PDB file of N, CA and C in Angstrom:
ATOM      1  N   MET A   1      88.438 103.380  98.939  1.00 64.00           N
ATOM      2  CA  MET A   1      88.177 101.986  98.376  1.00 64.00           C
ATOM      3  C   MET A   1      89.531 101.595  99.381  1.00 64.00           C
ATOM      4  N   ILE A   2      90.106 100.186  99.461  1.00 69.00           N
ATOM      5  CA  ILE A   2      91.075  99.242 100.162  1.00 69.00           C
ATOM      6  C   ILE A   2      91.137  98.440  99.351  1.00 69.00           C
ATOM      7  N   ALA A   3      92.807  97.837  99.395  1.00 69.00           N
ATOM      8  CA  ALA A   3      93.283  97.164  98.371  1.00 69.00           C
ATOM      9  C   ALA A   3      94.148  95.950  99.219  1.00 69.00           C
ATOM     10  N   PHE A   4      94.015  94.738  99.008  1.00 70.00           N
ATOM     11  CA  PHE A   4      95.001  93.798  99.795  1.00 70.00           C
ATOM     12  C   PHE A   4      94.895  92.425  99.218  1.00 70.00           C
ATOM     13  N   CYS A   5      96.158  91.987  99.518  1.00 73.00           N
ATOM     14  CA  CYS A   5      96.415  90.662  98.587  1.00 73.00           C
ATOM     15  C   CYS A   5      95.675  89.419  99.491  1.00 73.00           C
ATOM     16  N   VAL A   6      95.273  88.761  98.736  1.00 77.00           N
ATOM     17  CA  VAL A   6      94.560  87.335  99.365  1.00 77.00           C
ATOM     18  C   VAL A   6      95.815  86.207  98.773  1.00 77.00           C
ATOM     19  N   LYS A   7      97.008  86.050  99.397  1.00 77.00           N
ATOM     20  CA  LYS A   7      97.896  84.929  98.499  1.00 77.00           C
ATOM     21  C   LYS A   7      96.832  83.728  98.695  1.00 77.00           C
ATOM     22  N   GLY A   8      97.627  82.779  97.782  1.00 80.00           N
ATOM     23  CA  GLY A   8      96.847  81.462  97.354  1.00 80.00           C
ATOM     24  C   GLY A   8      95.797  81.392  96.814  1.00 80.00           C
ATOM     25  N   CYS A   9      94.700  82.570  96.449  1.00 81.00           N
ATOM     26  CA  CYS A   9      93.813  82.121  95.971  1.00 81.00           C
ATOM     27  C   CYS A   9      93.890  83.083  94.465  1.00 81.00           C
ATOM     28  N   ALA A  10      94.601  82.841  94.021  1.00 79.00           N
ATOM     29  CA  ALA A  10      94.911  82.908  92.410  1.00 79.00           C
ATOM     30  C   ALA A  10      94.265  82.748  91.506  1.00 79.00           C
ATOM     31  N   SER A  11      93.630  81.249  92.158  1.00 83.00           N
ATOM     32  CA  SER A  11      93.417  80.037  91.112  1.00 83.00           C
ATOM     33  C   SER A  11      91.646  80.450  91.658  1.00 83.00           C
ATOM     34  N   TYR A  12      91.382  80.837  92.449  1.00 87.00           N
ATOM     35  CA  TYR A  12      89.901  80.585  93.057  1.00 87.00           C
ATOM     36  C   TYR A  12      88.877  80.951  91.518  1.00 87.00           C
ATOM     37  N   THR A  13      88.084  80.388  91.873  1.00 88.00           N
ATOM     38  CA  THR A  13      86.906  79.991  90.743  1.00 88.00           C
ATOM     39  C   THR A  13      86.079  81.381  90.638  1.00 88.00           C
ATOM     40  N   ARG A  14      84.974  81.522  89.517  1.00 87.00           N
ATOM     41  CA  ARG A  14      83.830  82.383  90.035  1.00 87.00           C
ATOM     42  C   ARG A  14      83.208  82.217  90.831  1.00 87.00           C
ATOM     43  N   LYS A  15      82.583  80.723  91.167  1.00 93.00           N
ATOM     44  CA  LYS A  15      81.625  80.679  92.617  1.00 93.00           C
ATOM     45  C   LYS A  15      82.496  80.937  93.648  1.00 93.00           C
ATOM     46  N   GLN A  16      83.461  80.778  93.844  1.00 92.00           N
ATOM     47  CA  GLN A  16      84.492  81.080  95.161  1.00 92.00           C
ATOM     48  C   GLN A  16      84.492  82.216  95.221  1.00 92.00           C
ATOM     49  N   LEU A  17      84.749  83.467  94.607  1.00 88.00           N
ATOM     50  CA  LEU A  17      85.118  84.775  94.168  1.00 88.00           C
ATOM     51  C   LEU A  17      83.619  85.685  94.450  1.00 88.00           C
ATOM     52  N   ASP A  18      82.526  84.292  94.365  1.00 90.00           N
ATOM     53  CA  ASP A  18      80.623  85.065  94.677  1.00 90.00           C
ATOM     54  C   ASP A  18      80.632  85.216  95.827  1.00 90.00           C
ATOM     55  N   GLU A  19      81.101  83.287  96.400  1.00 91.00           N
ATOM     56  CA  GLU A  19      81.019  83.796  97.893  1.00 91.00           C
ATOM     57  C   GLU A  19      82.166  84.512  99.092  1.00 91.00           C
ATOM     58  N   LEU A  20      83.066  84.985  98.778  1.00 87.00           N
ATOM     59  CA  LEU A  20      83.499  86.097  99.171  1.00 87.00           C
ATOM     60  C   LEU A  20      82.997  87.219  99.356  1.00 87.00           C
ATOM     61  N   THR A  21      82.292  87.550  98.179  1.00 88.00           N
ATOM     62  CA  THR A  21      81.678  88.817  97.903  1.00 88.00           C
ATOM     63  C   THR A  21      80.817  88.823  98.723  1.00 88.00           C
ATOM     64  N   GLU A  22      80.197  87.884  98.681  1.00 91.00           N
ATOM     65  CA  GLU A  22      79.114  87.606  99.600  1.00 91.00           C
ATOM     66  C   GLU A  22      79.687  87.634 101.208  1.00 91.00           C
ATOM     67  N   TYR A  23      80.383  87.667 101.538  1.00 89.00           N
ATOM     68  CA  TYR A  23      81.356  87.236 102.660  1.00 89.00           C
ATOM     69  C   TYR A  23      81.194  88.703 103.340  1.00 89.00           C
ATOM     70  N   VAL A  24      82.083  89.315 102.517  1.00 87.00           N
ATOM     71  CA  VAL A  24      82.232  90.964 102.708  1.00 87.00           C
ATOM     72  C   VAL A  24      81.177  92.062 102.925  1.00 87.00           C
ATOM     73  N   LYS A  25      80.051  91.478 102.165  1.00 90.00           N
ATOM     74  CA  LYS A  25      79.134  92.221 101.911  1.00 90.00           C
ATOM     75  C   LYS A  25      77.817  92.289 103.724  1.00 90.00           C
ATOM     76  N   ARG A  26      78.385  91.241 104.403  1.00 90.00           N
ATOM     77  CA  ARG A  26      78.041  91.210 106.173  1.00 90.00           C
ATOM     78  C   ARG A  26      78.273  92.134 106.361  1.00 90.00           C
ATOM     79  N   PRO A  27      76.842  92.947 107.427  1.00 89.00           N
ATOM     80  CA  PRO A  27      76.799  93.976 108.482  1.00 89.00           C
ATOM     81  C   PRO A  27      78.531  94.047 109.472  1.00 89.00           C
ATOM     82  N   GLN A  28      78.612  93.055 109.784  1.00 86.00           N
ATOM     83  CA  GLN A  28      80.386  93.228 110.484  1.00 86.00           C
ATOM     84  C   GLN A  28      81.274  93.601 109.596  1.00 86.00           C
ATOM     85  N   ILE A  29      81.074  93.415 108.412  1.00 85.00           N
ATOM     86  CA  ILE A  29      82.236  93.935 107.805  1.00 85.00           C
ATOM     87  C   ILE A  29      82.143  95.079 106.554  1.00 85.00           C
ATOM     88  N   GLY A  30      80.356  94.997 106.120  1.00 84.00           N
ATOM     89  CA  GLY A  30      79.898  96.474 105.899  1.00 84.00           C
ATOM     90  C   GLY A  30      80.766  96.782 104.238  1.00 84.00           C
ATOM     91  N   ALA A  31      81.108  95.804 104.001  1.00 86.00           N
ATOM     92  CA  ALA A  31      81.431  96.300 102.384  1.00 86.00           C
ATOM     93  C   ALA A  31      80.338  96.129 101.282  1.00 86.00           C
ATOM     94  N   LYS A  32      80.573  96.730 100.233  1.00 88.00           N
ATOM     95  CA  LYS A  32      79.703  97.585  99.297  1.00 88.00           C
ATOM     96  C   LYS A  32      79.668  95.986  98.325  1.00 88.00           C
ATOM     97  N   GLY A  33      80.927  95.171  98.643  1.00 86.00           N
ATOM     98  CA  GLY A  33      81.560  94.452  97.115  1.00 86.00           C
ATOM     99  C   GLY A  33      82.232  94.781  97.213  1.00 86.00           C
ATOM    100  N   LEU A  34      82.759  94.081  96.127  1.00 84.00           N
ATOM    101  CA  LEU A  34      84.510  93.136  96.189  1.00 84.00           C
ATOM    102  C   LEU A  34      85.124  93.622  94.086  1.00 84.00           C
ATOM    103  N   ILE A  35      85.685  93.972  94.462  1.00 82.00           N
ATOM    104  CA  ILE A  35      86.266  93.750  92.737  1.00 82.00           C
ATOM    105  C   ILE A  35      87.735  93.234  93.080  1.00 82.00           C
ATOM    106  N   TYR A  36      88.093  91.687  92.036  1.00 82.00           N
ATOM    107  CA  TYR A  36      89.224  91.206  92.083  1.00 82.00           C
ATOM    108  C   TYR A  36      89.983  91.766  91.273  1.00 82.00           C
ATOM    109  N   ALA A  37      91.235  91.475  91.268  1.00 79.00           N
ATOM    110  CA  ALA A  37      92.175  91.434  90.305  1.00 79.00           C
ATOM    111  C   ALA A  37      93.336  90.478  90.461  1.00 79.00           C
ATOM    112  N   ARG A  38      93.468  89.166  89.662  1.00 77.00           N
ATOM    113  CA  ARG A  38      94.756  88.433  89.297  1.00 77.00           C
ATOM    114  C   ARG A  38      95.585  88.545  88.376  1.00 77.00           C
ATOM    115  N   TYR A  39      96.771  88.687  89.321  1.00 72.00           N
ATOM    116  CA  TYR A  39      98.096  88.704  88.747  1.00 72.00           C
ATOM    117  C   TYR A  39      98.517  87.273  88.701  1.00 72.00           C
ATOM    118  N   GLU A  40      98.518  86.887  87.197  1.00 72.00           N
ATOM    119  CA  GLU A  40      98.995  85.837  86.467  1.00 72.00           C
ATOM    120  C   GLU A  40     100.243  85.508  86.366  1.00 72.00           C
ATOM    121  N   ALA A  41     101.035  84.013  86.097  1.00 73.00           N
ATOM    122  CA  ALA A  41     102.355  84.271  85.919  1.00 73.00           C
ATOM    123  C   ALA A  41     102.650  84.719  85.122  1.00 73.00           C
ATOM    124  N   GLY A  42     102.171  84.888  84.339  1.00 77.00           N
ATOM    125  CA  GLY A  42     102.867  85.549  82.882  1.00 77.00           C
ATOM    126  C   GLY A  42     102.823  87.321  82.609  1.00 77.00           C
ATOM    127  N   GLY A  43     102.462  87.040  84.112  1.00 72.00           N
ATOM    128  CA  GLY A  43     102.148  88.841  84.216  1.00 72.00           C
ATOM    129  C   GLY A  43     101.591  89.860  83.610  1.00 72.00           C
ATOM    130  N   THR A  44      99.905  88.959  83.067  1.00 75.00           N
ATOM    131  CA  THR A  44      98.890  89.675  83.115  1.00 75.00           C
ATOM    132  C   THR A  44      98.116  89.682  84.261  1.00 75.00           C
ATOM    133  N   LEU A  45      97.037  90.822  84.015  1.00 75.00           N
ATOM    134  CA  LEU A  45      96.317  90.824  85.308  1.00 75.00           C
ATOM    135  C   LEU A  45      94.674  90.699  84.991  1.00 75.00           C
ATOM    136  N   LYS A  46      94.487  90.071  85.182  1.00 78.00           N
ATOM    137  CA  LYS A  46      92.472  89.700  84.746  1.00 78.00           C
ATOM    138  C   LYS A  46      91.829  90.249  86.266  1.00 78.00           C
ATOM    139  N   SER A  47      90.908  90.938  86.097  1.00 81.00           N
ATOM    140  CA  SER A  47      89.818  91.628  86.981  1.00 81.00           C
ATOM    141  C   SER A  47      88.228  91.596  86.590  1.00 81.00           C
ATOM    142  N   SER A  48      87.787  91.721  87.167  1.00 82.00           N
ATOM    143  CA  SER A  48      86.543  92.160  87.122  1.00 82.00           C
ATOM    144  C   SER A  48      86.271  93.072  86.778  1.00 82.00           C
ATOM    145  N   VAL A  49      86.912  94.215  86.508  1.00 82.00           N
ATOM    146  CA  VAL A  49      86.841  95.763  86.302  1.00 82.00           C
ATOM    147  C   VAL A  49      87.690  96.174  85.023  1.00 82.00           C
ATOM    148  N   ASP A  50      87.953  95.291  84.406  1.00 81.00           N
ATOM    149  CA  ASP A  50      88.633  95.320  82.946  1.00 81.00           C
ATOM    150  C   ASP A  50      88.246  96.046  82.117  1.00 81.00           C
ATOM    151  N   LYS A  51      86.940  95.948  81.972  1.00 84.00           N
ATOM    152  CA  LYS A  51      86.125  97.227  81.103  1.00 84.00           C
ATOM    153  C   LYS A  51      86.315  98.937  81.410  1.00 84.00           C
ATOM    154  N   PHE A  52      86.216  99.017  82.846  1.00 86.00           N
ATOM    155  CA  PHE A  52      86.378 100.298  83.638  1.00 86.00           C
ATOM    156  C   PHE A  52      87.750 100.542  83.780  1.00 86.00           C
ATOM    157  N   TYR A  53      88.636  99.871  83.767  1.00 80.00           N
ATOM    158  CA  TYR A  53      89.940 100.370  83.748  1.00 80.00           C
ATOM    159  C   TYR A  53      91.088 100.296  82.960  1.00 80.00           C
ATOM    160  N   SER A  54      92.130 101.120  82.376  1.00 81.00           N
ATOM    161  CA  SER A  54      93.664 100.730  81.770  1.00 81.00           C
ATOM    162  C   SER A  54      93.919  99.704  82.468  1.00 81.00           C
ATOM    163  N   GLU A  55      94.624  98.863  81.417  1.00 75.00           N
ATOM    164  CA  GLU A  55      95.720  97.782  82.461  1.00 75.00           C
ATOM    165  C   GLU A  55      96.388  98.759  83.258  1.00 75.00           C
ATOM    166  N   ASP A  56      97.372  99.870  82.540  1.00 79.00           N
ATOM    167  CA  ASP A  56      98.440 100.932  83.556  1.00 79.00           C
ATOM    168  C   ASP A  56      97.350 100.863  85.159  1.00 79.00           C
ATOM    169  N   GLU A  57      95.850 101.489  85.252  1.00 77.00           N
ATOM    170  CA  GLU A  57      95.519 101.717  86.042  1.00 77.00           C
ATOM    171  C   GLU A  57      95.681 100.517  86.822  1.00 77.00           C
ATOM    172  N   LEU A  58      95.282  99.485  86.475  1.00 73.00           N
ATOM    173  CA  LEU A  58      95.352  98.162  87.515  1.00 73.00           C
ATOM    174  C   LEU A  58      96.854  97.579  87.486  1.00 73.00           C
ATOM    175  N   LYS A  59      97.365  97.813  86.992  1.00 70.00           N
ATOM    176  CA  LYS A  59      99.016  98.285  87.756  1.00 70.00           C
ATOM    177  C   LYS A  59      99.618  98.687  88.929  1.00 70.00           C
ATOM    178  N   ASN A  60      98.969 100.064  88.684  1.00 71.00           N
ATOM    179  CA  ASN A  60      98.801 100.763  90.061  1.00 71.00           C
ATOM    180  C   ASN A  60      98.403 100.204  90.791  1.00 71.00           C
ATOM    181  N   GLY A  61      97.083  99.938  91.305  1.00 64.00           N
ATOM    182  CA  GLY A  61      96.334  98.923  91.956  1.00 64.00           C
ATOM    183  C   GLY A  61      97.358  98.046  92.659  1.00 64.00           C
ATOM    184  N   ARG A  62      97.870  97.216  91.958  1.00 59.00           N
ATOM    185  CA  ARG A  62      98.442  95.765  92.043  1.00 59.00           C
ATOM    186  C   ARG A  62      99.809  96.334  92.775  1.00 59.00           C
ATOM    187  N   ARG A  63     100.882  97.520  92.938  1.00 59.00           N
ATOM    188  CA  ARG A  63     101.708  98.410  93.524  1.00 59.00           C
ATOM    189  C   ARG A  63     101.100  98.474  94.884  1.00 59.00           C
ATOM    190  N   HIS A  64      99.728  99.187  95.066  1.00 55.00           N
ATOM    191  CA  HIS A  64      99.358  98.770  96.589  1.00 55.00           C
ATOM    192  C   HIS A  64      98.729  97.850  97.440  1.00 55.00           C
ATOM    193  N   ALA A  65      98.568  96.944  96.616  1.00 58.00           N
ATOM    194  CA  ALA A  65      98.180  95.673  97.312  1.00 58.00           C
ATOM    195  C   ALA A  65      98.962  94.781  96.986  1.00 58.00           C
ATOM    196  N   THR A  66     100.435  94.796  96.680  1.00 58.00           N
ATOM    197  CA  THR A  66     101.284  93.869  96.830  1.00 58.00           C
ATOM    198  C   THR A  66     101.403  92.643  96.165  1.00 58.00           C
ATOM    199  N   LEU A  67     100.284  92.817  94.709  1.00 54.00           N
ATOM    200  CA  LEU A  67     100.207  91.583  94.340  1.00 54.00           C
ATOM    201  C   LEU A  67     101.495  90.973  94.199  1.00 54.00           C
ATOM    202  N   ASN A  68     101.978  89.856  93.551  1.00 56.00           N
ATOM    203  CA  ASN A  68     102.777  88.785  93.277  1.00 56.00           C
ATOM    204  C   ASN A  68     101.876  87.514  92.423  1.00 56.00           C
ATOM    205  N   PRO A  69     102.864  86.989  90.973  1.00 55.00           N
ATOM    206  CA  PRO A  69     102.207  86.156  90.410  1.00 55.00           C
ATOM    207  C   PRO A  69     102.232  84.672  91.480  1.00 55.00           C
ATOM    208  N   GLU A  70     100.943  84.080  91.165  1.00 52.00           N
ATOM    209  CA  GLU A  70     100.832  82.790  91.796  1.00 52.00           C
ATOM    210  C   GLU A  70     101.366  81.644  91.090  1.00 52.00           C
ATOM    211  N   THR A  71     101.855  80.324  91.216  1.00 41.00           N
ATOM    212  CA  THR A  71     101.636  79.673  90.330  1.00 41.00           C
ATOM    213  C   THR A  71     100.905  78.459  90.676  1.00 41.00           C
TER     214      THR A  71
END
C-alpha cells in the first residue's frame, strides 16, 4: 500500500474520485484500486474504508500521508 497527499482535492465529488480510481488502474500505473481518506477541517476523517478500519488506524495512515485539514 502506498499513501500520498493530493492537496486541494478534499472537496472532490464521488464522481471525481471514481474517475481518479479508474486513472490509477491504467496499465501504466498498475494500481488495483484507490482508497481515499479525507481529513476535514473539524478534525474528522471520512474514508472509503470507514467500515473496515478504526479511526485510530485511519489517523495512523494520515500521519504517513501528511494529510492536513483543507478549507
